[in-house]
Every structure is written in C-alpha cells, then in structure tokens.
C-alpha cells in the first residue's frame, strides 16, 4: 500500500483526528482535549519537515503530487508548495496547536464538537495553501468557511449568530465571483490546473479575446472576479465591516485562527493568482488598490484609537496591518512583496498573541470593555508584562517581528512612490497611539474596581503559551534573515511573472529590486 505524500499527510492528519473525535464514545473532556492536542501538536511537528525537504533557492513548486481525480471536466488532485506558502502552512499548524491549548478551560459545552470543528478548519486552510488546481482550491476555500461559521455561531459571545451569518454572506459573495472567474478560465484554457493556465496565458495572450481591447477588458473582469473575493477575505477597506463583528463575538481560538491565518488567505490569493495570471490588469488597477490600502491603514488605526472595546480595538488593528500587506504586494517590487510575505507571518504571531491575551482577560472578567479594567499590573504582573511585549511587537518596535515587515514594505513603497510611503507611515505612528493608550488604561494606574484586585495572574498553561509566542516574536525580529532568504526566490518569481508578455515594469519599481542587489538589501535589512 502506498503511503500518502508529505503534503497529502498534512491535509489528512487533522481530518483523521477530527474523524476519530467524531466517532469517539463517551464524554471524557480531559481525554478529548488531550487527543486534540496530540493531533494538533503532531501536525505542527510534521509540518516542520517542509523546511528540511524544501530547496529555497529553486523557483517553482516543490513536493508536488498530481494525479487525475475527476475525468470530465478534467480535475486533478494537484498540490505543491513554494517559498510563498510553506511558512503559511507552518503558521497554520502552530496556531492551531496554540488554539487547542488556549481553549483548554474556556470551552465547557459541546467540547468534542468544538475540537472537531477546529481540526476541520485546519484541513480547509492547509488545503487552500497547498492547492494548485483551481477547483481543488475553491473546494478547500469553501470547506474552511463552514467550521469558522460554526465556531462563531455556536461557541461565540453576544450577537454570535449575527456575526456568523454576516461572515458567511460576505465570504460567499466573494466566492461566487471567484467561481465565475474559475469557470471562465476553464472555458478558455480547458484546464483547472494553475501552472497550465499560467503557461497558456503566457504563450497565447489572445486566449482572452480576439483583439487587444477585448483581451484587456476580459482580463480586467477576471482580475476583478478574483481580487474582490480576496479583498473581502483580507479584508480591504471598505469591505471590512464583517471583521470586527466576527472577531468580537468569536471564541478566543476562533479569533486567533481568524486573525492569524484566515485573513492571510486573501493576500496569499492576490500573490498566487491575481498578479501572475493577470499582470496587465494588476498594473492598470493598482492606483485605486493602493489608495484603498492606504485608507485602510489610516482608517483602521483611527477607529482602533477610539474603540472602548478591547477586542474590537485589536480587530481594527488587523484592518490597518493588512493594509500594509496589500500595499507591499502592489509595489510590484521584490522588496515590497517580500515585506508583505514577512508581515503576513509577523501579524499572525503578534495579533494572534494579542487575541490570546484579550481572551485570558475575558476568562477572568467576562467583559471586553476597557472601562471595566484599570490597574491590572498590580494583581497580574506577569500577564501585563507579556501584554506589553506583544503590544510593542505589534506597533513595530525594532528587534521585534512587527518592525521588519513594515520596514521592508515602506522601503519598497518609497522606492516606487514616496508619497504613498509617507501616508502609509502615519499608520505606524497611530498604531503606537492606540496600543499604548489601551495598555495604559487597562494595566496602569490604580485598580478601579474592587473585583479586579483578586484577579489571578497567568497560570502555568497560559505562561507557556505566551512564552512560546514571545520567543517566536523575538526570534523573527532578530533572525529575520532566516525568513527573508527563504522567501526571496518566491518574491522574485512573482515580480518576474508580472513582467511577462514583453511588458516592462516601471523603472522605479524595478531598480532596487533586481538581481543580487535584492538579496543583499533584504539580508541587511533583515539583520537590523
């Protein structure tokens, strides 16, 4: 019997774990939690094999598995990984294991079902990052939607049904557009296979229309079909309104996975599909996309600044930070794209840790209102220290992970257009304002309510979670070259695919990002 490959195993392990929990008889919550943690931990450790198997100096997809699945229409089970997706897969497996531990004492009802849904969510996310067949990609994209909606609607807080329905409606609206684009590409190329579609469009630009005008119009429509679906998932302003509700009402594990990984599926899709498949439309439309990204950076930070709800504040910070990622992608330079990849990973760790900390406060006081806290550094010195450390990483303090991604994005943006970089940089200043002010109101000063004096500090389990997140945050900030060297080839490949069909990029977007100068600049900036 042939054993499944490494990539297929990464998809199957959490699926098998979820099935085992589903058929498990009895209601021993301790055993259910232990089994879930064992599956999630094994999945994370297994995913680390990708780092050993990958050749990061080589371009293209690696560890591919491709065989016929459905004969008519020709759908393949085609999975593969490259420098763009490998760290996103590892981030997914890591945060899932962290989410299981974080939910150890906070989930008391339907415990088995909760962990089944969490593991199935991991299946969908990993499948999205590994799929190289558009039909398979869409399948996993939809598989991911259902468990996330259940997490919010069943185990959430407050208006959880409203938040779950809103999340589903927004995502489904984008999915319909993307499905239309996928079917359209199949009709003109005769395949769902992503590499074959890309080769066909490069070899025969007239596939999209008999004349240049029709081809450009069709490419624009296809670009918009994919881009809107991904922009909703990011979410890009003004398509962001589902995110604060989903975050506030979701359980802690749902918020961690939502902020840490699900939002990155949108920016991943832009780099995997929009830029390589539709380079002409990407360049022509980038001015308004960059405008929306900069508006999102500033708007998200300003709204976070006035939020009375701590969890909603962190949610709006994601709107601001993901605006940086979209901005870096649409600089079309290697430095900006590599900064976007790095920022995706850094945001997953730092904002995921912020939601963990907010969830720990909620477990003690059952409120997210900042006014209900105050002076918590006195009864909770350890948790307050971790909160400050993570907040500093999120606002981009040098030596921590948030600094490197924003620095590379702003550097790549400045080379392309200094005005864009100037406006975007205000988001860095505003992030320091809303995070430090929120920290001051929650942890500094006198204890404002008597019940807060007796709040317990972080437990051993919570300290273990936060210590792991803090170590990775510091390592990513100090040893950023470990990541930039391994994502450089993928970023350069995306830039080169933007230059296909005899087009040349604007000189200002190319000059600092060509050749060996790219790697030198990135390695130097990554070590600072």
Short mmCIF file of N, CA and C in Angstrom, two decimals, residues 30-115:
data_model
loop_
_atom_site.label_atom_id
_atom_site.label_comp_id
_atom_site.label_asym_id
_atom_site.label_seq_id
_atom_site.Cartn_x
_atom_site.Cartn_y
_atom_site.Cartn_z
N UNK A 30 -11.37 15.59 29.43
CA UNK A 30 -9.92 15.60 29.57
C UNK A 30 -9.26 14.78 28.45
N UNK A 31 -9.83 13.61 28.16
CA UNK A 31 -9.28 12.77 27.09
C UNK A 31 -9.47 13.43 25.73
N UNK A 32 -10.63 14.07 25.52
CA UNK A 32 -10.90 14.73 24.24
C UNK A 32 -9.90 15.86 24.01
N UNK A 33 -9.66 16.66 25.06
CA UNK A 33 -8.70 17.75 24.93
C UNK A 33 -7.29 17.21 24.66
N UNK A 34 -6.94 16.14 25.38
CA UNK A 34 -5.61 15.55 25.21
C UNK A 34 -5.41 14.99 23.81
N UNK A 35 -6.43 14.31 23.28
CA UNK A 35 -6.32 13.76 21.92
C UNK A 35 -6.22 14.88 20.89
N UNK A 36 -7.01 15.92 21.08
CA UNK A 36 -6.96 17.05 20.15
C UNK A 36 -5.59 17.71 20.18
N UNK A 37 -5.05 17.89 21.37
CA UNK A 37 -3.73 18.49 21.48
C UNK A 37 -2.67 17.60 20.85
N UNK A 38 -2.80 16.29 21.04
CA UNK A 38 -1.83 15.37 20.44
C UNK A 38 -1.85 15.43 18.92
N UNK A 39 -3.04 15.47 18.34
CA UNK A 39 -3.16 15.57 16.87
C UNK A 39 -2.59 16.89 16.37
N UNK A 40 -2.97 18.00 17.02
CA UNK A 40 -2.51 19.32 16.58
C UNK A 40 -1.00 19.47 16.73
N UNK A 41 -0.45 18.94 17.83
CA UNK A 41 0.99 19.03 18.04
C UNK A 41 1.75 18.19 17.03
N UNK A 42 1.26 16.97 16.78
CA UNK A 42 1.91 16.11 15.79
C UNK A 42 1.86 16.75 14.40
N UNK A 43 0.74 17.37 14.07
CA UNK A 43 0.61 18.05 12.78
C UNK A 43 1.64 19.18 12.66
N UNK A 44 1.81 19.95 13.73
CA UNK A 44 2.80 21.03 13.70
C UNK A 44 4.21 20.50 13.52
N UNK A 45 4.58 19.50 14.30
CA UNK A 45 5.92 18.92 14.19
C UNK A 45 6.13 18.30 12.81
N UNK A 46 5.10 17.67 12.27
CA UNK A 46 5.19 17.06 10.95
C UNK A 46 5.38 18.13 9.87
N UNK A 47 4.72 19.28 10.06
CA UNK A 47 4.85 20.35 9.06
C UNK A 47 6.26 20.92 9.02
N UNK A 48 7.02 20.79 10.10
CA UNK A 48 8.39 21.30 10.11
C UNK A 48 9.29 20.54 9.15
N UNK A 49 8.85 19.34 8.73
CA UNK A 49 9.62 18.59 7.73
C UNK A 49 9.70 19.34 6.41
N UNK A 50 8.74 20.23 6.17
CA UNK A 50 8.78 21.02 4.93
C UNK A 50 10.07 21.83 4.83
N UNK A 51 10.54 22.35 5.97
CA UNK A 51 11.76 23.15 5.95
C UNK A 51 12.97 22.31 5.56
N UNK A 52 12.94 21.03 5.92
CA UNK A 52 14.05 20.14 5.58
C UNK A 52 13.97 19.69 4.13
N UNK A 53 12.75 19.49 3.63
CA UNK A 53 12.58 18.96 2.28
C UNK A 53 12.69 20.02 1.19
N UNK A 54 12.47 21.28 1.53
CA UNK A 54 12.41 22.34 0.53
C UNK A 54 13.80 22.80 0.10
N UNK A 55 13.93 23.12 -1.18
CA UNK A 55 15.12 23.80 -1.71
C UNK A 55 14.70 25.24 -1.99
N UNK A 56 15.02 26.14 -1.06
CA UNK A 56 14.51 27.50 -1.14
C UNK A 56 15.21 28.34 -2.20
N UNK A 57 16.30 27.83 -2.76
CA UNK A 57 16.98 28.57 -3.82
C UNK A 57 16.35 28.30 -5.19
N UNK A 58 15.52 27.27 -5.27
CA UNK A 58 14.89 26.90 -6.55
C UNK A 58 13.54 27.57 -6.68
N UNK A 59 13.23 28.02 -7.88
CA UNK A 59 11.92 28.62 -8.14
C UNK A 59 10.92 27.53 -8.53
N UNK A 60 9.67 27.87 -8.51
CA UNK A 60 8.64 26.90 -8.87
C UNK A 60 8.15 26.11 -7.67
N UNK A 61 7.21 25.21 -7.94
CA UNK A 61 6.59 24.41 -6.89
C UNK A 61 7.41 23.16 -6.61
N UNK A 62 7.38 22.72 -5.35
CA UNK A 62 8.14 21.55 -4.94
C UNK A 62 7.22 20.59 -4.18
N UNK A 63 7.72 19.36 -4.02
CA UNK A 63 6.99 18.30 -3.33
C UNK A 63 5.60 18.09 -3.93
N UNK A 64 5.49 18.27 -5.24
CA UNK A 64 4.20 18.20 -5.90
C UNK A 64 3.64 16.78 -5.92
N UNK A 65 2.34 16.72 -5.88
CA UNK A 65 1.61 15.47 -6.11
C UNK A 65 0.46 15.78 -7.05
N UNK A 66 0.41 15.10 -8.17
CA UNK A 66 -0.55 15.45 -9.22
C UNK A 66 -1.08 14.18 -9.85
N UNK A 67 -2.37 13.91 -9.67
CA UNK A 67 -2.98 12.77 -10.35
C UNK A 67 -4.44 13.09 -10.66
N UNK A 68 -4.99 12.35 -11.61
CA UNK A 68 -6.36 12.59 -12.04
C UNK A 68 -7.33 12.27 -10.90
N UNK A 69 -8.30 13.14 -10.75
CA UNK A 69 -9.32 12.94 -9.73
C UNK A 69 -10.68 12.73 -10.41
N UNK A 70 -11.11 13.69 -11.24
CA UNK A 70 -12.37 13.60 -11.98
C UNK A 70 -12.03 13.75 -13.46
N UNK A 71 -12.56 12.83 -14.28
CA UNK A 71 -12.19 12.82 -15.69
C UNK A 71 -12.88 13.91 -16.50
N UNK A 72 -14.16 14.17 -16.24
CA UNK A 72 -14.90 15.17 -17.02
C UNK A 72 -15.76 16.01 -16.07
N UNK A 73 -15.42 17.28 -15.93
CA UNK A 73 -14.29 18.00 -16.51
C UNK A 73 -12.97 17.53 -15.88
N UNK A 74 -11.85 17.80 -16.55
CA UNK A 74 -10.57 17.27 -16.07
C UNK A 74 -10.10 18.00 -14.80
N UNK A 75 -10.37 17.38 -13.65
CA UNK A 75 -9.97 17.95 -12.36
C UNK A 75 -8.89 17.07 -11.77
N UNK A 76 -7.82 17.68 -11.34
CA UNK A 76 -6.69 16.95 -10.78
C UNK A 76 -6.57 17.23 -9.28
N UNK A 77 -6.08 16.22 -8.58
CA UNK A 77 -5.62 16.45 -7.22
C UNK A 77 -4.17 16.89 -7.34
N UNK A 78 -3.95 18.19 -7.36
CA UNK A 78 -2.62 18.75 -7.61
C UNK A 78 -2.27 19.66 -6.44
N UNK A 79 -1.29 19.25 -5.67
CA UNK A 79 -0.83 20.06 -4.53
C UNK A 79 0.67 20.28 -4.66
N UNK A 80 1.12 21.38 -4.12
CA UNK A 80 2.53 21.72 -4.15
C UNK A 80 2.79 22.87 -3.21
N UNK A 81 4.05 23.16 -2.99
CA UNK A 81 4.42 24.20 -2.03
C UNK A 81 5.63 24.95 -2.57
N UNK A 82 5.72 26.23 -2.22
CA UNK A 82 6.89 27.03 -2.58
C UNK A 82 7.20 27.98 -1.43
N UNK A 83 8.13 28.92 -1.65
CA UNK A 83 8.53 29.82 -0.59
C UNK A 83 7.42 30.73 -0.11
N UNK A 84 6.40 30.93 -0.93
CA UNK A 84 5.27 31.76 -0.52
C UNK A 84 4.36 31.04 0.46
N UNK A 85 4.11 29.77 0.24
CA UNK A 85 3.10 29.04 1.02
C UNK A 85 3.67 28.23 2.18
N UNK A 86 4.96 27.91 2.16
CA UNK A 86 5.48 26.97 3.15
C UNK A 86 5.36 27.51 4.57
N UNK A 87 5.71 28.77 4.78
CA UNK A 87 5.65 29.31 6.14
C UNK A 87 4.21 29.57 6.57
N UNK A 88 3.31 29.81 5.61
CA UNK A 88 1.89 29.97 5.96
C UNK A 88 1.30 28.65 6.44
N UNK A 89 1.74 27.54 5.85
CA UNK A 89 1.30 26.22 6.32
C UNK A 89 1.79 25.97 7.74
N UNK A 90 3.07 26.28 8.00
CA UNK A 90 3.63 26.07 9.34
C UNK A 90 2.95 27.00 10.35
N UNK A 91 2.66 28.24 9.95
CA UNK A 91 1.95 29.16 10.83
C UNK A 91 0.57 28.60 11.18
N UNK A 92 -0.10 27.99 10.22
CA UNK A 92 -1.42 27.41 10.47
C UNK A 92 -1.35 26.28 11.48
N UNK A 93 -0.42 25.38 11.30
CA UNK A 93 -0.31 24.24 12.23
C UNK A 93 0.10 24.69 13.62
N UNK A 94 0.96 25.70 13.70
CA UNK A 94 1.40 26.21 15.01
C UNK A 94 0.25 26.87 15.75
N UNK A 95 -0.48 27.76 15.08
CA UNK A 95 -1.57 28.47 15.75
C UNK A 95 -2.72 27.54 16.10
N UNK A 96 -2.91 26.48 15.31
CA UNK A 96 -3.96 25.52 15.68
C UNK A 96 -3.62 24.82 16.98
N UNK A 97 -2.36 24.40 17.14
CA UNK A 97 -1.94 23.77 18.39
C UNK A 97 -2.07 24.75 19.56
N UNK A 98 -1.68 26.01 19.34
CA UNK A 98 -1.81 27.02 20.39
C UNK A 98 -3.28 27.23 20.74
N UNK A 99 -4.16 27.21 19.74
CA UNK A 99 -5.58 27.43 19.97
C UNK A 99 -6.20 26.30 20.79
N UNK A 100 -5.73 25.08 20.57
CA UNK A 100 -6.22 23.95 21.37
C UNK A 100 -5.86 24.15 22.83
N UNK A 101 -4.62 24.55 23.11
CA UNK A 101 -4.20 24.77 24.49
C UNK A 101 -4.97 25.95 25.10
N UNK A 102 -5.14 27.01 24.30
CA UNK A 102 -5.84 28.20 24.80
C UNK A 102 -7.29 27.90 25.15
N UNK A 103 -7.88 26.90 24.50
CA UNK A 103 -9.29 26.55 24.73
C UNK A 103 -9.46 25.49 25.82
N UNK A 104 -8.39 25.16 26.51
CA UNK A 104 -8.41 24.04 27.45
C UNK A 104 -9.47 24.21 28.53
N UNK A 105 -9.57 25.40 29.11
CA UNK A 105 -10.51 25.63 30.21
C UNK A 105 -11.64 26.57 29.85
N UNK A 106 -11.61 27.15 28.65
CA UNK A 106 -12.63 28.14 28.30
C UNK A 106 -13.83 27.55 27.57
N UNK A 107 -13.71 26.33 27.06
CA UNK A 107 -14.81 25.66 26.36
C UNK A 107 -15.38 24.58 27.27
N UNK A 108 -16.65 24.73 27.63
CA UNK A 108 -17.27 23.79 28.56
C UNK A 108 -18.46 23.05 27.96
N UNK A 109 -19.01 23.55 26.88
CA UNK A 109 -20.16 22.91 26.25
C UNK A 109 -19.78 22.39 24.87
N UNK A 110 -20.29 21.20 24.54
CA UNK A 110 -20.00 20.57 23.25
C UNK A 110 -18.51 20.58 22.97
N UNK A 111 -17.77 20.07 23.94
CA UNK A 111 -16.30 20.11 23.86
C UNK A 111 -15.80 19.30 22.68
N UNK A 112 -16.33 18.09 22.51
CA UNK A 112 -15.88 17.24 21.41
C UNK A 112 -16.14 17.89 20.06
N UNK A 113 -17.34 18.44 19.90
CA UNK A 113 -17.68 19.07 18.63
C UNK A 113 -16.80 20.28 18.36
N UNK A 114 -16.45 21.01 19.41
CA UNK A 114 -15.59 22.19 19.23
C UNK A 114 -14.25 21.80 18.61
N UNK A 115 -13.61 20.77 19.15
CA UNK A 115 -12.30 20.38 18.64
C UNK A 115 -12.40 19.70 17.27
#
